[in-house]
């Protein structure tokens, strides 16, 4: 039986994106991540250094997410986090729904348990004026 254990919430501020245009896979945009805050019982961190995300919009208002960022925990460990997923862009007036599958990597022994975690997340993306955005995720560990 699959069990979902709450891991953290993540708040991400996106910089305005750059549209690469429509290619063979769809309409791709690339953007930087201005800030990220991770809050949870076992994991608290902020963005450490530059990070980027891109998303591809396919036919049917389906978005494909690819994000990579480095986090610095509140006790100074570095954690590399990547996630892919899907965006449901069918009704942006109600917020764009985001579904992700984060994984983590670290060499810090205090957080070595994260190296084996497969997580799943659900959230909402809001795009503001000028193309900047705000993402809010609820992330759970799959057990």
Short mmCIF file of N, CA and C in Angstrom, two decimals:
data_model
loop_
_atom_site.label_atom_id
_atom_site.label_comp_id
_atom_site.label_asym_id
_atom_site.label_seq_id
_atom_site.Cartn_x
_atom_site.Cartn_y
_atom_site.Cartn_z
N UNK A 1 0.83 -1.17 0.00
CA UNK A 1 0.00 0.00 0.00
C UNK A 1 0.89 1.26 0.00
N UNK A 2 0.60 2.20 -0.85
CA UNK A 2 1.37 3.45 -0.91
C UNK A 2 0.96 4.35 0.24
N UNK A 3 1.98 4.93 0.89
CA UNK A 3 1.74 5.87 1.98
C UNK A 3 2.39 7.20 1.60
N UNK A 4 1.70 8.30 1.82
CA UNK A 4 2.25 9.64 1.58
C UNK A 4 2.47 10.31 2.93
N UNK A 5 3.73 10.67 3.19
CA UNK A 5 4.10 11.30 4.45
C UNK A 5 4.47 12.75 4.17
N UNK A 6 3.79 13.71 4.81
CA UNK A 6 4.13 15.12 4.56
C UNK A 6 5.62 15.38 4.79
N UNK A 7 6.25 16.02 3.83
CA UNK A 7 7.67 16.34 3.91
C UNK A 7 7.89 17.83 4.12
N UNK A 8 7.25 18.66 3.29
CA UNK A 8 7.47 20.10 3.39
C UNK A 8 6.50 20.85 2.49
N UNK A 9 6.49 22.14 2.66
CA UNK A 9 5.86 23.02 1.69
C UNK A 9 6.98 23.84 1.06
N UNK A 10 6.78 24.21 -0.19
CA UNK A 10 7.78 25.00 -0.91
C UNK A 10 7.09 26.19 -1.55
N UNK A 11 7.67 27.35 -1.32
CA UNK A 11 7.20 28.58 -1.94
C UNK A 11 8.30 29.07 -2.87
N UNK A 12 7.97 29.25 -4.15
CA UNK A 12 8.96 29.62 -5.17
C UNK A 12 8.52 30.90 -5.86
N UNK A 13 9.43 31.87 -5.93
CA UNK A 13 9.20 33.09 -6.70
C UNK A 13 9.96 32.97 -8.01
N UNK A 14 9.23 33.06 -9.12
CA UNK A 14 9.83 32.93 -10.44
C UNK A 14 10.10 34.30 -11.05
N UNK A 15 11.26 34.43 -11.68
CA UNK A 15 11.57 35.63 -12.44
C UNK A 15 10.78 35.60 -13.74
N UNK A 16 10.64 36.74 -14.41
CA UNK A 16 9.97 36.71 -15.72
C UNK A 16 10.68 35.72 -16.65
N UNK A 17 9.90 34.99 -17.40
CA UNK A 17 10.46 33.95 -18.26
C UNK A 17 10.79 34.49 -19.65
N UNK A 18 11.63 33.74 -20.33
CA UNK A 18 11.98 34.04 -21.72
C UNK A 18 11.34 32.96 -22.58
N UNK A 19 10.63 33.37 -23.59
CA UNK A 19 10.01 32.40 -24.49
C UNK A 19 11.00 32.03 -25.58
N UNK A 20 11.32 30.75 -25.66
CA UNK A 20 12.20 30.23 -26.70
C UNK A 20 11.44 30.13 -28.01
N UNK A 21 10.12 29.99 -27.89
CA UNK A 21 9.27 29.87 -29.06
C UNK A 21 8.76 28.45 -29.22
N UNK A 22 8.00 28.26 -30.28
CA UNK A 22 7.41 26.95 -30.54
C UNK A 22 8.35 26.13 -31.40
N UNK A 23 8.78 25.01 -30.83
CA UNK A 23 9.64 24.08 -31.54
C UNK A 23 8.92 22.76 -31.73
N UNK A 24 9.65 21.72 -32.08
CA UNK A 24 9.03 20.44 -32.35
C UNK A 24 8.26 19.85 -31.15
N UNK A 25 8.69 20.18 -29.93
CA UNK A 25 8.05 19.60 -28.74
C UNK A 25 6.92 20.47 -28.20
N UNK A 26 6.86 21.73 -28.62
CA UNK A 26 5.84 22.65 -28.11
C UNK A 26 6.43 24.02 -27.87
N UNK A 27 5.71 24.86 -27.15
CA UNK A 27 6.14 26.23 -26.85
C UNK A 27 6.92 26.23 -25.54
N UNK A 28 8.24 26.52 -25.59
CA UNK A 28 9.09 26.43 -24.40
C UNK A 28 9.41 27.81 -23.85
N UNK A 29 9.34 27.91 -22.52
CA UNK A 29 9.77 29.10 -21.79
C UNK A 29 10.81 28.70 -20.77
N UNK A 30 11.78 29.59 -20.54
CA UNK A 30 12.84 29.34 -19.57
C UNK A 30 12.86 30.52 -18.61
N UNK A 31 12.95 30.22 -17.32
CA UNK A 31 12.96 31.30 -16.34
C UNK A 31 13.86 30.98 -15.17
N UNK A 32 14.28 32.03 -14.50
CA UNK A 32 15.08 31.86 -13.30
C UNK A 32 14.19 31.80 -12.08
N UNK A 33 14.74 31.26 -11.02
CA UNK A 33 14.04 31.21 -9.75
C UNK A 33 14.66 32.28 -8.86
N UNK A 34 13.86 33.26 -8.45
CA UNK A 34 14.35 34.37 -7.63
C UNK A 34 14.56 33.94 -6.19
N UNK A 35 13.65 33.14 -5.67
CA UNK A 35 13.77 32.67 -4.29
C UNK A 35 12.96 31.40 -4.12
N UNK A 36 13.34 30.63 -3.12
CA UNK A 36 12.59 29.43 -2.75
C UNK A 36 12.74 29.24 -1.25
N UNK A 37 11.64 28.93 -0.60
CA UNK A 37 11.64 28.67 0.84
C UNK A 37 10.97 27.33 1.09
N UNK A 38 11.68 26.46 1.80
CA UNK A 38 11.20 25.12 2.12
C UNK A 38 10.94 25.07 3.62
N UNK A 39 9.74 24.63 4.00
CA UNK A 39 9.36 24.58 5.41
C UNK A 39 8.74 23.23 5.72
N UNK A 40 9.28 22.55 6.74
CA UNK A 40 8.73 21.27 7.15
C UNK A 40 9.31 20.83 8.48
N UNK A 41 8.78 19.74 9.03
CA UNK A 41 9.28 19.22 10.31
C UNK A 41 10.70 18.71 10.19
N UNK A 42 11.03 18.09 9.05
CA UNK A 42 12.36 17.48 8.87
C UNK A 42 13.25 18.24 7.92
N UNK A 43 12.71 19.24 7.24
CA UNK A 43 13.48 19.95 6.21
C UNK A 43 13.07 21.41 6.14
N UNK A 44 14.03 22.30 6.42
CA UNK A 44 13.82 23.74 6.31
C UNK A 44 15.01 24.32 5.57
N UNK A 45 14.75 25.05 4.49
CA UNK A 45 15.85 25.52 3.65
C UNK A 45 15.41 26.71 2.81
N UNK A 46 16.40 27.36 2.22
CA UNK A 46 16.16 28.44 1.26
C UNK A 46 17.04 28.19 0.04
N UNK A 47 16.73 28.89 -1.03
CA UNK A 47 17.51 28.79 -2.26
C UNK A 47 18.94 29.24 -2.00
N UNK A 48 19.92 28.46 -2.50
CA UNK A 48 21.34 28.80 -2.39
C UNK A 48 21.89 28.96 -3.80
N UNK A 49 22.12 30.18 -4.22
CA UNK A 49 22.67 30.40 -5.55
C UNK A 49 21.62 30.40 -6.63
N UNK A 50 22.07 30.51 -7.88
CA UNK A 50 21.12 30.59 -9.00
C UNK A 50 20.42 29.26 -9.25
N UNK A 51 19.24 29.36 -9.79
CA UNK A 51 18.45 28.17 -10.13
C UNK A 51 17.62 28.49 -11.36
N UNK A 52 17.20 27.47 -12.06
CA UNK A 52 16.41 27.69 -13.27
C UNK A 52 15.31 26.66 -13.40
N UNK A 53 14.31 27.05 -14.13
CA UNK A 53 13.20 26.15 -14.44
C UNK A 53 12.78 26.42 -15.87
N UNK A 54 12.29 25.40 -16.52
CA UNK A 54 11.68 25.64 -17.82
C UNK A 54 10.41 24.83 -17.90
N UNK A 55 9.53 25.28 -18.74
CA UNK A 55 8.29 24.56 -18.95
C UNK A 55 7.94 24.63 -20.41
N UNK A 56 7.33 23.57 -20.83
CA UNK A 56 6.94 23.38 -22.21
C UNK A 56 5.42 23.32 -22.23
N UNK A 57 4.79 24.07 -23.11
CA UNK A 57 3.33 24.01 -23.23
C UNK A 57 3.00 23.20 -24.48
N UNK A 58 2.29 22.11 -24.26
CA UNK A 58 1.89 21.23 -25.35
C UNK A 58 0.43 21.47 -25.70
N UNK A 59 0.01 20.89 -26.78
CA UNK A 59 -1.40 20.97 -27.17
C UNK A 59 -2.27 20.46 -26.03
N UNK A 60 -3.45 21.04 -25.88
CA UNK A 60 -4.37 20.62 -24.83
C UNK A 60 -4.12 21.31 -23.51
N UNK A 61 -3.37 22.41 -23.51
CA UNK A 61 -3.09 23.20 -22.30
C UNK A 61 -2.36 22.37 -21.24
N UNK A 62 -1.43 21.53 -21.70
CA UNK A 62 -0.62 20.72 -20.80
C UNK A 62 0.78 21.30 -20.74
N UNK A 63 1.25 21.59 -19.54
CA UNK A 63 2.61 22.09 -19.36
C UNK A 63 3.50 20.99 -18.80
N UNK A 64 4.77 21.01 -19.19
CA UNK A 64 5.76 20.06 -18.70
C UNK A 64 6.83 20.85 -17.96
N UNK A 65 7.07 20.51 -16.69
CA UNK A 65 8.00 21.24 -15.83
C UNK A 65 9.35 20.52 -15.77
N UNK A 66 10.44 21.31 -15.72
CA UNK A 66 11.78 20.80 -15.45
C UNK A 66 12.49 21.85 -14.61
N UNK A 67 12.74 21.55 -13.32
CA UNK A 67 13.36 22.53 -12.42
C UNK A 67 14.55 21.91 -11.69
N UNK A 68 15.56 22.74 -11.45
CA UNK A 68 16.77 22.32 -10.75
C UNK A 68 17.21 23.45 -9.83
N UNK A 69 17.40 23.12 -8.56
CA UNK A 69 17.82 24.15 -7.62
C UNK A 69 18.65 23.55 -6.49
N UNK A 70 19.48 24.39 -5.90
CA UNK A 70 20.27 24.00 -4.74
C UNK A 70 19.70 24.72 -3.52
N UNK A 71 19.49 23.95 -2.47
CA UNK A 71 18.93 24.49 -1.23
C UNK A 71 19.98 24.50 -0.14
N UNK A 72 19.91 25.50 0.74
CA UNK A 72 20.75 25.55 1.94
C UNK A 72 19.82 25.43 3.14
N UNK A 73 20.04 24.38 3.94
CA UNK A 73 19.17 24.15 5.09
C UNK A 73 19.46 25.15 6.20
N UNK A 74 18.56 25.18 7.18
CA UNK A 74 18.74 26.10 8.30
C UNK A 74 19.94 25.73 9.17
N UNK A 75 20.49 24.51 8.99
CA UNK A 75 21.71 24.12 9.70
C UNK A 75 22.89 23.97 8.72
N UNK A 76 22.79 24.67 7.58
CA UNK A 76 23.89 24.89 6.64
C UNK A 76 24.30 23.69 5.78
N UNK A 77 23.40 22.76 5.54
CA UNK A 77 23.68 21.67 4.60
C UNK A 77 23.21 22.10 3.21
N UNK A 78 23.89 21.61 2.17
CA UNK A 78 23.47 21.88 0.80
C UNK A 78 22.77 20.64 0.23
N UNK A 79 21.63 20.88 -0.41
CA UNK A 79 20.83 19.81 -0.99
C UNK A 79 20.46 20.21 -2.41
N UNK A 80 20.73 19.32 -3.35
CA UNK A 80 20.36 19.52 -4.74
C UNK A 80 18.98 18.90 -4.94
N UNK A 81 18.07 19.66 -5.50
CA UNK A 81 16.70 19.20 -5.72
C UNK A 81 16.35 19.37 -7.19
N UNK A 82 15.79 18.33 -7.77
CA UNK A 82 15.28 18.43 -9.14
C UNK A 82 13.85 17.91 -9.14
N UNK A 83 13.07 18.46 -10.03
CA UNK A 83 11.73 17.91 -10.19
C UNK A 83 11.20 18.17 -11.57
N UNK A 84 10.47 17.20 -12.03
CA UNK A 84 9.71 17.31 -13.26
C UNK A 84 8.25 17.18 -12.89
N UNK A 85 7.42 17.41 -13.86
CA UNK A 85 6.00 17.26 -13.57
C UNK A 85 5.14 17.82 -14.68
N UNK A 86 3.89 18.04 -14.33
CA UNK A 86 2.89 18.52 -15.28
C UNK A 86 2.16 19.73 -14.73
N UNK A 87 1.76 20.60 -15.64
CA UNK A 87 0.90 21.75 -15.33
C UNK A 87 -0.43 21.56 -16.04
N UNK A 88 -1.52 21.77 -15.32
CA UNK A 88 -2.85 21.78 -15.94
C UNK A 88 -3.20 23.24 -16.19
N UNK A 89 -3.06 23.66 -17.44
CA UNK A 89 -3.25 25.06 -17.80
C UNK A 89 -4.61 25.31 -18.45
N UNK A 90 -5.55 24.38 -18.24
CA UNK A 90 -6.85 24.47 -18.90
C UNK A 90 -7.71 25.61 -18.38
N UNK A 91 -7.51 26.06 -17.13
CA UNK A 91 -8.31 27.16 -16.58
C UNK A 91 -7.43 28.06 -15.72
N UNK A 92 -6.57 28.89 -16.34
CA UNK A 92 -5.63 29.73 -15.59
C UNK A 92 -6.31 30.71 -14.64
N UNK A 93 -7.57 31.03 -14.86
CA UNK A 93 -8.26 31.98 -13.98
C UNK A 93 -8.39 31.43 -12.56
N UNK A 94 -8.36 30.11 -12.40
CA UNK A 94 -8.41 29.49 -11.08
C UNK A 94 -7.04 29.07 -10.58
N UNK A 95 -5.98 29.58 -11.20
CA UNK A 95 -4.63 29.16 -10.85
C UNK A 95 -4.27 27.93 -11.65
N UNK A 96 -3.04 27.86 -12.06
CA UNK A 96 -2.55 26.73 -12.84
C UNK A 96 -2.13 25.64 -11.86
N UNK A 97 -2.70 24.46 -11.99
CA UNK A 97 -2.39 23.35 -11.09
C UNK A 97 -1.07 22.71 -11.51
N UNK A 98 -0.22 22.43 -10.52
CA UNK A 98 1.09 21.83 -10.77
C UNK A 98 1.20 20.51 -10.02
N UNK A 99 1.70 19.48 -10.71
CA UNK A 99 1.91 18.15 -10.12
C UNK A 99 3.36 17.78 -10.40
N UNK A 100 4.13 17.47 -9.34
CA UNK A 100 5.57 17.26 -9.50
C UNK A 100 6.04 15.97 -8.83
N UNK A 101 7.28 15.59 -9.16
CA UNK A 101 7.93 14.42 -8.58
C UNK A 101 9.37 14.77 -8.21
N UNK A 102 9.57 15.45 -7.06
CA UNK A 102 10.91 15.86 -6.66
C UNK A 102 11.79 14.70 -6.18
N UNK A 103 13.09 14.84 -6.44
CA UNK A 103 14.12 13.98 -5.86
C UNK A 103 15.23 14.88 -5.33
N UNK A 104 16.01 14.34 -4.40
CA UNK A 104 17.01 15.12 -3.69
C UNK A 104 18.35 14.41 -3.73
N UNK A 105 19.42 15.21 -3.59
CA UNK A 105 20.77 14.66 -3.54
C UNK A 105 21.61 15.51 -2.60
N UNK A 106 22.32 14.85 -1.68
CA UNK A 106 23.20 15.57 -0.78
C UNK A 106 24.33 14.66 -0.32
N UNK A 107 25.45 15.27 0.03
CA UNK A 107 26.56 14.54 0.62
C UNK A 107 26.62 14.73 2.12
N UNK A 108 25.70 15.52 2.67
CA UNK A 108 25.69 15.79 4.11
C UNK A 108 25.05 14.61 4.84
N UNK A 109 25.78 13.98 5.77
CA UNK A 109 25.25 12.80 6.45
C UNK A 109 23.95 13.05 7.24
N UNK A 110 23.74 14.28 7.67
CA UNK A 110 22.51 14.59 8.43
C UNK A 110 21.27 14.47 7.56
N UNK A 111 21.44 14.61 6.26
CA UNK A 111 20.31 14.56 5.34
C UNK A 111 20.44 13.41 4.34
N UNK A 112 21.30 12.44 4.63
CA UNK A 112 21.50 11.31 3.72
C UNK A 112 20.18 10.58 3.45
N UNK A 113 19.26 10.61 4.38
CA UNK A 113 17.95 9.96 4.19
C UNK A 113 17.22 10.51 2.97
N UNK A 114 17.49 11.77 2.61
CA UNK A 114 16.84 12.37 1.44
C UNK A 114 17.27 11.73 0.12
N UNK A 115 18.48 11.15 0.10
CA UNK A 115 18.98 10.54 -1.13
C UNK A 115 18.12 9.37 -1.60
N UNK A 116 17.34 8.79 -0.71
CA UNK A 116 16.49 7.65 -1.08
C UNK A 116 15.02 8.04 -1.23
N UNK A 117 14.70 9.29 -1.03
CA UNK A 117 13.30 9.73 -1.06
C UNK A 117 12.83 9.99 -2.48
N UNK A 118 11.69 9.43 -2.81
CA UNK A 118 10.93 9.85 -3.99
C UNK A 118 9.74 10.62 -3.43
N UNK A 119 9.61 11.85 -3.85
CA UNK A 119 8.52 12.68 -3.35
C UNK A 119 7.53 12.96 -4.47
N UNK A 120 6.36 13.40 -4.08
CA UNK A 120 5.36 13.88 -5.02
C UNK A 120 4.83 15.19 -4.47
N UNK A 121 4.39 16.05 -5.37
CA UNK A 121 3.90 17.34 -4.92
C UNK A 121 2.72 17.82 -5.74
N UNK A 122 1.95 18.68 -5.10
CA UNK A 122 0.82 19.32 -5.77
C UNK A 122 0.85 20.78 -5.36
N UNK A 123 0.58 21.64 -6.34
CA UNK A 123 0.61 23.05 -6.03
C UNK A 123 -0.12 23.89 -7.05
N UNK A 124 0.08 25.19 -6.91
CA UNK A 124 -0.57 26.16 -7.78
C UNK A 124 0.46 27.17 -8.26
N UNK A 125 0.40 27.50 -9.53
CA UNK A 125 1.25 28.51 -10.16
C UNK A 125 0.38 29.70 -10.52
N UNK A 126 0.81 30.88 -10.10
CA UNK A 126 0.14 32.13 -10.48
C UNK A 126 1.15 32.97 -11.25
N UNK A 127 0.79 33.39 -12.44
CA UNK A 127 1.64 34.24 -13.27
C UNK A 127 1.16 35.68 -13.13
N UNK A 128 2.09 36.57 -12.77
CA UNK A 128 1.74 37.97 -12.58
C UNK A 128 2.09 38.83 -13.77
N UNK A 129 1.96 40.12 -13.58
CA UNK A 129 2.30 41.09 -14.62
C UNK A 129 3.78 40.97 -14.96
N UNK A 130 4.10 41.05 -16.22
CA UNK A 130 5.48 40.97 -16.66
C UNK A 130 6.03 39.56 -16.73
N UNK A 131 5.20 38.57 -16.43
CA UNK A 131 5.63 37.19 -16.57
C UNK A 131 6.25 36.56 -15.34
N UNK A 132 6.44 37.33 -14.26
CA UNK A 132 6.95 36.74 -13.02
C UNK A 132 5.86 35.86 -12.43
N UNK A 133 6.25 34.92 -11.58
CA UNK A 133 5.25 34.01 -11.04
C UNK A 133 5.53 33.60 -9.62
N UNK A 134 4.53 32.97 -9.03
CA UNK A 134 4.61 32.44 -7.67
C UNK A 134 4.09 31.01 -7.69
N UNK A 135 4.88 30.09 -7.15
CA UNK A 135 4.49 28.68 -7.04
C UNK A 135 4.41 28.30 -5.57
N UNK A 136 3.38 27.58 -5.21
CA UNK A 136 3.24 27.05 -3.85
C UNK A 136 2.99 25.56 -3.98
N UNK A 137 3.86 24.75 -3.35
CA UNK A 137 3.74 23.30 -3.43
C UNK A 137 3.57 22.69 -2.04
N UNK A 138 2.82 21.61 -1.98
CA UNK A 138 2.79 20.73 -0.82
C UNK A 138 3.51 19.46 -1.28
N UNK A 139 4.57 19.06 -0.57
CA UNK A 139 5.40 17.93 -0.98
C UNK A 139 5.26 16.80 0.05
N UNK A 140 5.07 15.58 -0.46
CA UNK A 140 4.98 14.40 0.40
C UNK A 140 6.01 13.36 -0.03
N UNK A 141 6.55 12.65 0.95
CA UNK A 141 7.44 11.53 0.69
C UNK A 141 6.58 10.30 0.41
N UNK A 142 6.95 9.56 -0.62
CA UNK A 142 6.24 8.32 -0.94
C UNK A 142 6.92 7.18 -0.18
N UNK A 143 6.13 6.42 0.55
CA UNK A 143 6.68 5.25 1.27
C UNK A 143 5.91 4.02 0.89
#
